[in-house]
mmCIF file of C-alpha atoms and ligand atoms in Angstrom:
data_model
loop_
_atom_site.group_PDB
_atom_site.id
_atom_site.type_symbol
_atom_site.label_atom_id
_atom_site.label_comp_id
_atom_site.label_asym_id
_atom_site.label_seq_id
_atom_site.Cartn_x
_atom_site.Cartn_y
_atom_site.Cartn_z
ATOM 1 C CA UNK A 1 -12.558 13.805 7.886
ATOM 2 C CA UNK A 2 -10.937 11.244 5.442
ATOM 3 C CA UNK A 3 -13.092 7.702 5.489
ATOM 4 C CA UNK A 4 -11.948 6.095 2.585
ATOM 5 C CA UNK A 5 -9.448 4.200 1.085
ATOM 6 C CA UNK A 6 -8.264 2.873 -1.925
ATOM 7 C CA UNK A 7 -6.442 -0.466 -1.989
ATOM 8 C CA UNK A 8 -5.421 -1.448 -5.799
ATOM 9 C CA UNK A 9 -4.614 -5.216 -5.601
ATOM 10 C CA UNK A 10 -5.307 -5.974 -9.312
ATOM 11 C CA UNK A 11 -1.072 -6.645 -10.511
ATOM 12 C CA UNK A 12 -0.144 -9.954 -11.663
ATOM 13 C CA UNK A 13 2.888 -9.986 -9.269
ATOM 14 C CA UNK A 14 5.301 -10.994 -11.858
ATOM 15 C CA UNK A 15 8.384 -10.568 -9.593
ATOM 16 C CA UNK A 16 7.191 -13.328 -7.276
ATOM 17 C CA UNK A 17 6.265 -16.186 -9.802
ATOM 18 C CA UNK A 18 5.622 -18.713 -9.795
ATOM 19 C CA UNK A 19 4.098 -18.442 -6.179
ATOM 20 C CA UNK A 20 1.653 -15.722 -7.580
ATOM 21 C CA UNK A 21 0.532 -18.211 -10.375
ATOM 22 C CA UNK A 22 -2.697 -18.678 -8.519
ATOM 23 C CA UNK A 23 -2.310 -16.869 -5.630
ATOM 24 C CA UNK A 24 -2.526 -13.393 -5.248
ATOM 25 C CA UNK A 25 0.612 -11.600 -4.120
ATOM 26 C CA UNK A 26 -1.251 -9.574 -1.579
ATOM 27 C CA UNK A 27 -1.783 -12.982 0.402
ATOM 28 C CA UNK A 28 1.753 -13.438 0.637
ATOM 29 C CA UNK A 29 2.228 -14.077 4.460
ATOM 30 C CA UNK A 30 4.554 -11.948 6.679
ATOM 31 C CA UNK A 31 5.127 -14.592 9.625
ATOM 32 C CA UNK A 32 1.103 -15.625 9.684
ATOM 33 C CA UNK A 33 -0.532 -12.743 8.489
ATOM 34 C CA UNK A 34 -1.187 -11.911 4.564
ATOM 35 C CA UNK A 35 0.531 -8.512 3.758
ATOM 36 C CA UNK A 36 -2.796 -7.019 2.908
ATOM 37 C CA UNK A 37 -4.301 -7.413 6.471
ATOM 38 C CA UNK A 38 -1.225 -5.405 7.872
ATOM 39 C CA UNK A 39 -2.268 -2.651 4.993
ATOM 40 C CA UNK A 40 -5.714 -3.070 6.091
ATOM 41 C CA UNK A 41 -4.683 -2.425 9.696
ATOM 42 C CA UNK A 42 -3.172 0.580 9.022
ATOM 43 C CA UNK A 43 -6.134 2.095 6.968
ATOM 44 C CA UNK A 44 -8.180 1.448 10.292
ATOM 45 C CA UNK A 45 -5.539 2.985 13.025
ATOM 46 C CA UNK A 46 -5.748 5.978 10.757
ATOM 47 C CA UNK A 47 -9.380 6.505 11.419
ATOM 48 C CA UNK A 48 -10.683 4.861 7.934
ATOM 49 C CA UNK A 49 -14.000 3.118 7.866
ATOM 50 C CA UNK A 50 -14.464 2.417 4.059
ATOM 51 C CA UNK A 51 -11.888 0.429 1.956
ATOM 52 C CA UNK A 52 -12.560 -0.315 -1.749
ATOM 53 C CA UNK A 53 -10.182 -2.937 -3.048
ATOM 54 C CA UNK A 54 -9.467 -3.257 -6.960
ATOM 55 C CA UNK A 55 -9.031 -6.730 -7.671
ATOM 56 C CA UNK A 56 -8.624 -8.573 -10.767
ATOM 57 C CA UNK A 57 -8.272 -12.342 -12.369
ATOM 58 C CA UNK A 58 -7.074 -14.887 -9.764
ATOM 59 C CA UNK A 59 -7.730 -12.518 -6.600
ATOM 60 C CA UNK A 60 -10.926 -14.240 -5.133
ATOM 61 C CA UNK A 61 -8.907 -15.636 -2.007
ATOM 62 C CA UNK A 62 -8.685 -11.805 -0.931
ATOM 63 C CA UNK A 63 -12.344 -11.720 -0.835
ATOM 64 C CA UNK A 64 -12.470 -14.656 1.163
ATOM 65 C CA UNK A 65 -9.841 -13.277 3.765
ATOM 66 C CA UNK A 66 -11.873 -10.552 4.552
ATOM 67 C CA UNK A 67 -15.490 -12.231 4.514
ATOM 68 C CA UNK A 68 -16.908 -14.309 7.800
ATOM 69 C CA UNK A 69 -15.988 -17.940 7.640
ATOM 70 C CA UNK A 70 -19.102 -19.446 9.770
ATOM 71 C CA UNK A 71 -17.576 -23.337 9.244
ATOM 72 C CA UNK A 72 -13.881 -22.124 10.202
ATOM 73 C CA UNK A 73 -15.413 -20.222 13.223
ATOM 74 C CA UNK A 74 -17.767 -22.955 14.251
ATOM 75 C CA UNK A 75 -14.861 -25.349 14.310
ATOM 76 C CA UNK A 76 -12.730 -23.337 16.354
ATOM 77 C CA UNK A 77 -15.494 -22.473 18.643
ATOM 78 C CA UNK A 78 -15.852 -26.677 19.158
ATOM 79 C CA UNK A 79 -12.120 -26.979 19.941
ATOM 80 C CA UNK A 80 -12.754 -24.336 22.435
ATOM 81 C CA UNK A 81 -9.874 -22.253 20.542
ATOM 82 C CA UNK A 82 -11.411 -18.743 21.718
ATOM 83 C CA UNK A 83 -8.388 -16.695 21.141
ATOM 84 C CA UNK A 84 -7.816 -17.907 17.322
ATOM 85 C CA UNK A 85 -11.733 -17.702 16.812
ATOM 86 C CA UNK A 86 -11.441 -13.588 18.387
ATOM 87 C CA UNK A 87 -8.784 -13.080 15.755
ATOM 88 C CA UNK A 88 -10.639 -14.753 12.874
ATOM 89 C CA UNK A 89 -13.677 -13.030 13.553
ATOM 90 C CA UNK A 90 -12.153 -9.305 13.638
ATOM 91 C CA UNK A 91 -10.807 -9.535 10.287
ATOM 92 C CA UNK A 92 -14.084 -9.825 8.787
ATOM 93 C CA UNK A 93 -15.477 -6.829 11.283
ATOM 94 C CA UNK A 94 -12.366 -4.281 10.753
ATOM 95 C CA UNK A 95 -13.896 -1.969 8.157
ATOM 96 C CA UNK A 96 -16.676 -1.613 5.326
ATOM 97 C CA UNK A 97 -14.841 -3.380 2.421
ATOM 98 C CA UNK A 98 -15.974 -3.377 -1.006
ATOM 99 C CA UNK A 99 -14.311 -4.779 -3.988
ATOM 100 C CA UNK A 100 -14.423 -4.129 -7.623
ATOM 101 C CA UNK A 101 -13.086 -5.746 -10.736
ATOM 102 C CA UNK A 102 -10.769 -4.005 -12.831
ATOM 103 C CA UNK A 103 -11.376 -6.489 -15.845
ATOM 104 C CA UNK A 104 -8.219 -5.489 -17.945
ATOM 105 C CA UNK A 105 -4.584 -4.880 -16.335
ATOM 106 C CA UNK A 106 -4.061 -1.446 -17.699
ATOM 107 C CA UNK A 107 -1.786 0.119 -14.710
ATOM 108 C CA UNK A 108 -2.072 1.421 -11.524
ATOM 109 C CA UNK A 109 -4.094 5.179 -12.794
ATOM 110 C CA UNK A 110 -6.589 2.638 -14.878
ATOM 111 C CA UNK A 111 -7.069 0.676 -11.295
ATOM 112 C CA UNK A 112 -7.916 3.690 -9.185
ATOM 113 C CA UNK A 113 -10.285 5.290 -11.963
ATOM 114 C CA UNK A 114 -12.398 2.570 -10.984
ATOM 115 C CA UNK A 115 -12.742 3.695 -7.382
ATOM 116 C CA UNK A 116 -14.642 7.050 -8.776
ATOM 117 C CA UNK A 117 -18.223 5.874 -8.059
ATOM 118 C CA UNK A 118 -16.912 4.832 -4.695
ATOM 119 C CA UNK A 119 -14.882 7.617 -3.511
ATOM 120 C CA UNK A 120 -17.543 10.300 -4.636
ATOM 121 C CA UNK A 121 -16.640 13.781 -3.582
ATOM 122 C CA UNK A 122 -14.483 13.301 -0.329
ATOM 123 C CA UNK A 123 -10.755 13.138 -0.068
ATOM 124 C CA UNK A 124 -9.497 9.677 -0.073
ATOM 125 C CA UNK A 125 -6.354 7.557 0.395
ATOM 126 C CA UNK A 126 -4.354 5.081 -1.610
ATOM 127 C CA UNK A 127 -2.423 2.295 -0.101
ATOM 128 C CA UNK A 128 -0.526 0.100 -2.507
ATOM 129 C CA UNK A 129 -1.298 -3.538 -1.216
ATOM 130 C CA UNK A 130 2.173 -5.211 -1.461
ATOM 131 C CA UNK A 131 4.109 -2.469 0.896
ATOM 132 C CA UNK A 132 3.963 -2.217 4.913
ATOM 133 C CA UNK A 133 5.201 0.677 6.496
ATOM 134 C CA UNK A 134 5.949 0.320 10.343
ATOM 135 C CA UNK A 135 6.511 3.577 12.637
ATOM 136 C CA UNK A 136 6.848 4.585 16.080
ATOM 137 C CA UNK A 137 5.209 7.997 14.904
ATOM 138 C CA UNK A 138 1.755 6.426 14.173
ATOM 139 C CA UNK A 139 0.776 4.864 10.793
ATOM 140 C CA UNK A 140 1.721 6.604 7.659
ATOM 141 C CA UNK A 141 -1.498 6.842 6.326
ATOM 142 C CA UNK A 142 -2.472 8.785 9.509
ATOM 143 C CA UNK A 143 0.508 10.869 8.899
ATOM 144 C CA UNK A 144 -0.579 11.811 5.671
ATOM 145 C CA UNK A 145 -4.269 12.611 6.930
ATOM 146 C CA UNK A 146 -2.400 14.819 9.417
ATOM 147 C CA UNK A 147 -0.359 16.862 6.765
ATOM 148 C CA UNK A 148 -3.699 17.092 4.557
ATOM 149 C CA UNK A 149 -5.485 18.872 7.491
ATOM 150 C CA UNK A 150 -2.983 21.993 7.612
ATOM 151 C CA UNK A 151 -2.447 21.988 3.772
ATOM 152 C CA UNK A 152 -6.062 21.201 2.380
ATOM 153 C CA UNK A 153 -4.606 19.566 -0.896
ATOM 154 C CA UNK A 154 -3.350 16.280 -2.085
ATOM 155 C CA UNK A 155 -0.260 14.862 -0.161
ATOM 156 C CA UNK A 156 2.073 11.850 -1.300
ATOM 157 C CA UNK A 157 4.093 9.810 1.022
ATOM 158 C CA UNK A 158 8.089 9.927 0.016
ATOM 159 C CA UNK A 159 11.153 8.641 0.788
ATOM 160 C CA UNK A 160 14.825 9.114 0.459
ATOM 161 C CA UNK A 161 16.110 6.467 -1.912
ATOM 162 C CA UNK A 162 19.773 5.891 -2.973
ATOM 163 C CA UNK A 163 20.386 8.116 -6.309
ATOM 164 C CA UNK A 164 20.857 4.636 -8.204
ATOM 165 C CA UNK A 165 17.284 3.333 -7.315
ATOM 166 C CA UNK A 166 15.246 6.538 -8.326
ATOM 167 C CA UNK A 167 14.419 4.470 -11.787
ATOM 168 C CA UNK A 168 12.258 2.196 -10.044
ATOM 169 C CA UNK A 169 10.097 5.255 -8.288
ATOM 170 C CA UNK A 170 7.851 8.124 -9.226
ATOM 171 C CA UNK A 171 9.854 11.025 -7.797
ATOM 172 C CA UNK A 172 9.039 14.726 -7.000
ATOM 173 C CA UNK A 173 10.487 17.780 -8.172
ATOM 174 C CA UNK A 174 9.552 20.435 -5.221
ATOM 175 C CA UNK A 175 10.756 22.649 -2.736
ATOM 176 C CA UNK A 176 10.574 21.942 1.071
ATOM 177 C CA UNK A 177 8.312 24.263 2.789
ATOM 178 C CA UNK A 178 8.898 22.380 6.373
ATOM 179 C CA UNK A 179 11.184 20.013 8.036
ATOM 180 C CA UNK A 180 9.191 16.874 6.287
ATOM 181 C CA UNK A 181 6.727 18.650 3.987
ATOM 182 C CA UNK A 182 7.494 19.386 -0.107
ATOM 183 C CA UNK A 183 5.472 21.333 -1.995
ATOM 184 C CA UNK A 184 5.615 19.654 -5.273
ATOM 185 C CA UNK A 185 6.318 21.513 -8.660
ATOM 186 C CA UNK A 186 6.215 18.080 -10.878
ATOM 187 C CA UNK A 187 6.086 14.155 -10.360
ATOM 188 C CA UNK A 188 8.234 12.028 -13.097
ATOM 189 C CA UNK A 189 7.534 8.429 -13.204
ATOM 190 C CA UNK A 190 10.791 6.301 -13.366
ATOM 191 C CA UNK A 191 13.321 8.603 -14.423
ATOM 192 C CA UNK A 192 16.608 8.037 -15.131
ATOM 193 C CA UNK A 193 19.370 9.094 -12.270
ATOM 194 C CA UNK A 194 20.468 12.118 -14.905
ATOM 195 C CA UNK A 195 16.770 12.603 -15.671
ATOM 196 C CA UNK A 196 15.403 12.903 -11.750
ATOM 197 C CA UNK A 197 15.053 16.210 -10.030
ATOM 198 C CA UNK A 198 15.565 14.684 -6.610
ATOM 199 C CA UNK A 199 15.676 11.193 -4.640
ATOM 200 C CA UNK A 200 12.417 11.718 -3.045
ATOM 201 C CA UNK A 201 10.489 8.685 -4.419
ATOM 202 C CA UNK A 202 6.434 8.200 -4.134
ATOM 203 C CA UNK A 203 6.428 5.610 -1.404
ATOM 204 C CA UNK A 204 2.759 3.603 -1.700
ATOM 205 C CA UNK A 205 0.684 6.031 0.018
ATOM 206 C CA UNK A 206 -1.271 8.749 -1.291
ATOM 207 C CA UNK A 207 -3.875 10.896 -0.038
ATOM 208 C CA UNK A 208 -6.303 12.707 -3.021
ATOM 209 C CA UNK A 209 -8.980 15.190 -3.407
ATOM 210 C CA UNK A 210 -11.727 13.917 -5.863
ATOM 211 C CA UNK A 211 -10.075 16.057 -8.819
ATOM 212 C CA UNK A 212 -8.013 13.521 -9.449
ATOM 213 C CA UNK A 213 -10.451 11.575 -11.322
ATOM 214 C CA UNK A 214 -10.975 14.503 -13.741
ATOM 215 C CA UNK A 215 -7.141 14.236 -14.342
ATOM 216 C CA UNK A 216 -7.087 10.311 -14.610
ATOM 217 C CA UNK A 217 -10.048 10.338 -17.058
ATOM 218 C CA UNK A 218 -7.784 12.097 -19.595
ATOM 219 C CA UNK A 219 -4.574 10.566 -18.953
ATOM 220 C CA UNK A 220 -3.078 8.434 -22.021
ATOM 221 C CA UNK A 221 -1.068 5.363 -21.434
ATOM 222 C CA UNK A 222 2.272 6.205 -20.611
ATOM 223 C CA UNK A 223 5.353 4.121 -19.324
ATOM 224 C CA UNK A 224 5.196 0.330 -20.226
ATOM 225 C CA UNK A 225 2.227 1.520 -22.360
ATOM 226 C CA UNK A 226 0.018 1.757 -18.785
ATOM 227 C CA UNK A 227 -1.778 4.504 -17.523
ATOM 228 C CA UNK A 228 0.273 6.067 -14.804
ATOM 229 C CA UNK A 229 -1.270 7.500 -11.724
ATOM 230 C CA UNK A 230 2.216 9.563 -11.745
ATOM 231 C CA UNK A 231 1.352 11.188 -15.200
ATOM 232 C CA UNK A 232 -2.153 12.290 -13.919
ATOM 233 C CA UNK A 233 -0.359 14.014 -11.217
ATOM 234 C CA UNK A 234 1.701 15.888 -12.691
ATOM 235 C CA UNK A 235 -0.989 16.923 -14.920
ATOM 236 C CA UNK A 236 -3.240 17.819 -11.770
ATOM 237 C CA UNK A 237 -0.265 19.755 -10.157
ATOM 238 C CA UNK A 238 -0.634 22.649 -12.772
ATOM 239 C CA UNK A 239 -3.399 23.326 -11.610
ATOM 240 C CA UNK A 240 -3.866 22.258 -7.563
ATOM 241 C CA UNK A 241 -1.148 22.444 -5.070
ATOM 242 C CA UNK A 242 0.195 19.422 -4.106
ATOM 243 C CA UNK A 243 2.246 17.943 -1.217
ATOM 244 C CA UNK A 244 4.879 15.405 -0.540
ATOM 245 C CA UNK A 245 5.534 14.236 3.027
ATOM 246 C CA UNK A 246 8.869 12.430 4.052
ATOM 247 C CA UNK A 247 7.229 9.990 6.289
ATOM 248 C CA UNK A 248 8.468 8.807 9.644
ATOM 249 C CA UNK A 249 8.871 4.825 9.709
ATOM 250 C CA UNK A 250 10.592 2.314 7.461
ATOM 251 C CA UNK A 251 8.928 0.593 4.134
ATOM 252 C CA UNK A 252 9.097 -2.989 3.571
ATOM 253 C CA UNK A 253 8.501 -3.899 -0.118
ATOM 254 C CA UNK A 254 6.997 -7.436 0.023
ATOM 255 C CA UNK A 255 6.338 -8.094 -3.871
ATOM 256 C CA UNK A 256 9.944 -9.189 -4.517
ATOM 257 C CA UNK A 257 11.814 -12.134 -3.355
ATOM 258 C CA UNK A 258 14.685 -10.366 -1.084
ATOM 259 C CA UNK A 259 12.001 -8.070 0.446
ATOM 260 C CA UNK A 260 9.900 -10.872 1.608
ATOM 261 C CA UNK A 261 12.720 -12.810 3.249
ATOM 262 C CA UNK A 262 14.113 -9.573 4.678
ATOM 263 C CA UNK A 263 10.766 -8.440 6.139
ATOM 264 C CA UNK A 264 9.877 -12.064 7.626
ATOM 265 C CA UNK A 265 12.894 -12.205 9.139
ATOM 266 C CA UNK A 266 12.857 -8.659 10.933
ATOM 267 C CA UNK A 267 8.912 -9.177 11.885
ATOM 268 C CA UNK A 268 9.647 -12.474 13.044
ATOM 269 C CA UNK A 269 12.480 -10.858 15.473
ATOM 270 C CA UNK A 270 9.919 -9.054 16.936
ATOM 271 C CA UNK A 271 7.440 -11.840 17.067
ATOM 272 C CA UNK A 272 6.410 -12.635 20.998
ATOM 273 C CA UNK A 273 6.165 -16.304 20.148
ATOM 274 C CA UNK A 274 9.285 -17.096 17.989
ATOM 275 C CA UNK A 275 11.710 -13.929 18.291
ATOM 276 C CA UNK A 276 13.921 -15.046 20.922
ATOM 277 C CA UNK A 277 14.447 -18.577 19.032
ATOM 278 C CA UNK A 278 14.865 -17.285 15.723
ATOM 279 C CA UNK A 279 17.104 -14.494 17.193
ATOM 280 C CA UNK A 280 19.356 -17.293 18.569
ATOM 281 C CA UNK A 281 19.288 -19.618 15.560
ATOM 282 C CA UNK A 282 20.203 -16.484 13.191
ATOM 283 C CA UNK A 283 23.327 -15.759 15.389
ATOM 284 C CA UNK A 284 24.640 -19.604 14.747
ATOM 285 C CA UNK A 285 23.585 -19.899 11.474
ATOM 286 C CA UNK A 286 25.281 -16.449 10.345
ATOM 287 C CA UNK A 287 28.067 -17.548 12.041
ATOM 288 C CA UNK A 288 28.368 -20.492 9.591
ATOM 289 C CA UNK A 289 28.160 -18.591 6.740
HETATM 290 C C1 G1P B 301 4.510 2.346 -8.186
HETATM 291 C C2 G1P B 301 4.172 4.013 -8.737
HETATM 292 C C3 G1P B 301 5.554 4.355 -8.739
HETATM 293 C C4 G1P B 301 5.770 4.576 -7.103
HETATM 294 C C5 G1P B 301 5.708 3.006 -6.601
HETATM 295 C C6 G1P B 301 5.892 2.751 -5.479
HETATM 296 O O1 G1P B 301 4.991 1.757 -9.365
HETATM 297 O O2 G1P B 301 3.884 4.161 -10.270
HETATM 298 O O3 G1P B 301 5.209 6.307 -9.338
HETATM 299 O O4 G1P B 301 6.816 5.192 -6.790
HETATM 300 O O5 G1P B 301 4.282 2.390 -7.330
HETATM 301 O O6 G1P B 301 4.691 3.300 -4.660
HETATM 302 P P1 G1P B 301 5.135 0.102 -9.388
HETATM 303 O O7 G1P B 301 5.914 -0.237 -8.180
HETATM 304 O O8 G1P B 301 4.246 -0.504 -9.336
HETATM 305 O O9 G1P B 301 6.181 -0.034 -10.454
#
C-alpha cells in the first residue's frame, strides 16, 4: 500500500517573477484554486493519506492554506454561506499534511532527501508542486501505484515530448515491456537533442522505494551545481529494476507564463459557473485578432 507522498515546494519560481517575489509559485491560482491544492487532491484521490511538503523561505502561505481558518470560518457561518464554509473546511481535512523546511536551495534531489525521516521504510510518491495532470483514466499518481503493484519497483511518469524539447527534462533510456511501461536502463538530466536516448521525458510524478535515499545521500552536485534527483536515479537503476510509465492524461506546467494562461483558459472553459460565458467571449475575441 502506498500511503505517503512528498511534494517539493521550495523552489523560487524564477520563471514567474515578479508574482513569485513574495508569493509561492505553488499558490498561483487556476481559476479560484491554488495549483498545490489540485496536486494534494490528486494525491488524496489516489489513496494517499500522509503528505510531506518541503518548503523554503517565503512559503508560509502554503502552510496557512492547509491550516484551519477559524475567523474566516466564523465569518462564513455568520453570513450563512455554508457552501463556501464546507469547501474551506475541507481543505484542512483532506489529509495529514506535514511541513519540513529546506534551508538552502540545493536542488530537487536535496529537497527530497529532507523527506527521509517522514517516509521511513515505505514506498512513496513525489508530486512536483507546479504541475497538474488531468486524466479521464484516473489520477496519474494512482496510475503509478497500479504499475508499482505489478512491477514491485520504482515507477516514473513519462511523457512523449517533441525532440527539440528534451533539454528541458530528465529523459529515460529504456525498453518497452508493454503498451505503456518501459524498463529503464538509464536516466539523463536535460540532455541535448543529440545526446538524448529517447523523447520520453520525466513528467513531474515519481514513485520510489526508500532505497532512493541511499543514492541521494551519495549524489554530488550535477547540472546547475544542484543535487539532481535524476543523478540518484541513474545510480539506483544500476542495482534496482526501475520502470517508466507513459501516463494517460494531459500535463499542465503552471510555472511559466504561457502554461499558466493556457491552463486557466482550459480549466475556465470547463468551469460550470463561467465556462459558457468565457467560450462566447473567447470566440468574439479571437475573431478580432
Ligand atoms: C525537474 C526534473 C526533471 C523533470 C522535470 C519535470 O526539472 O529535474 O528531470 O523532467 O522536473 O518533471 P525542473 O523542471 O525542476 O528543471
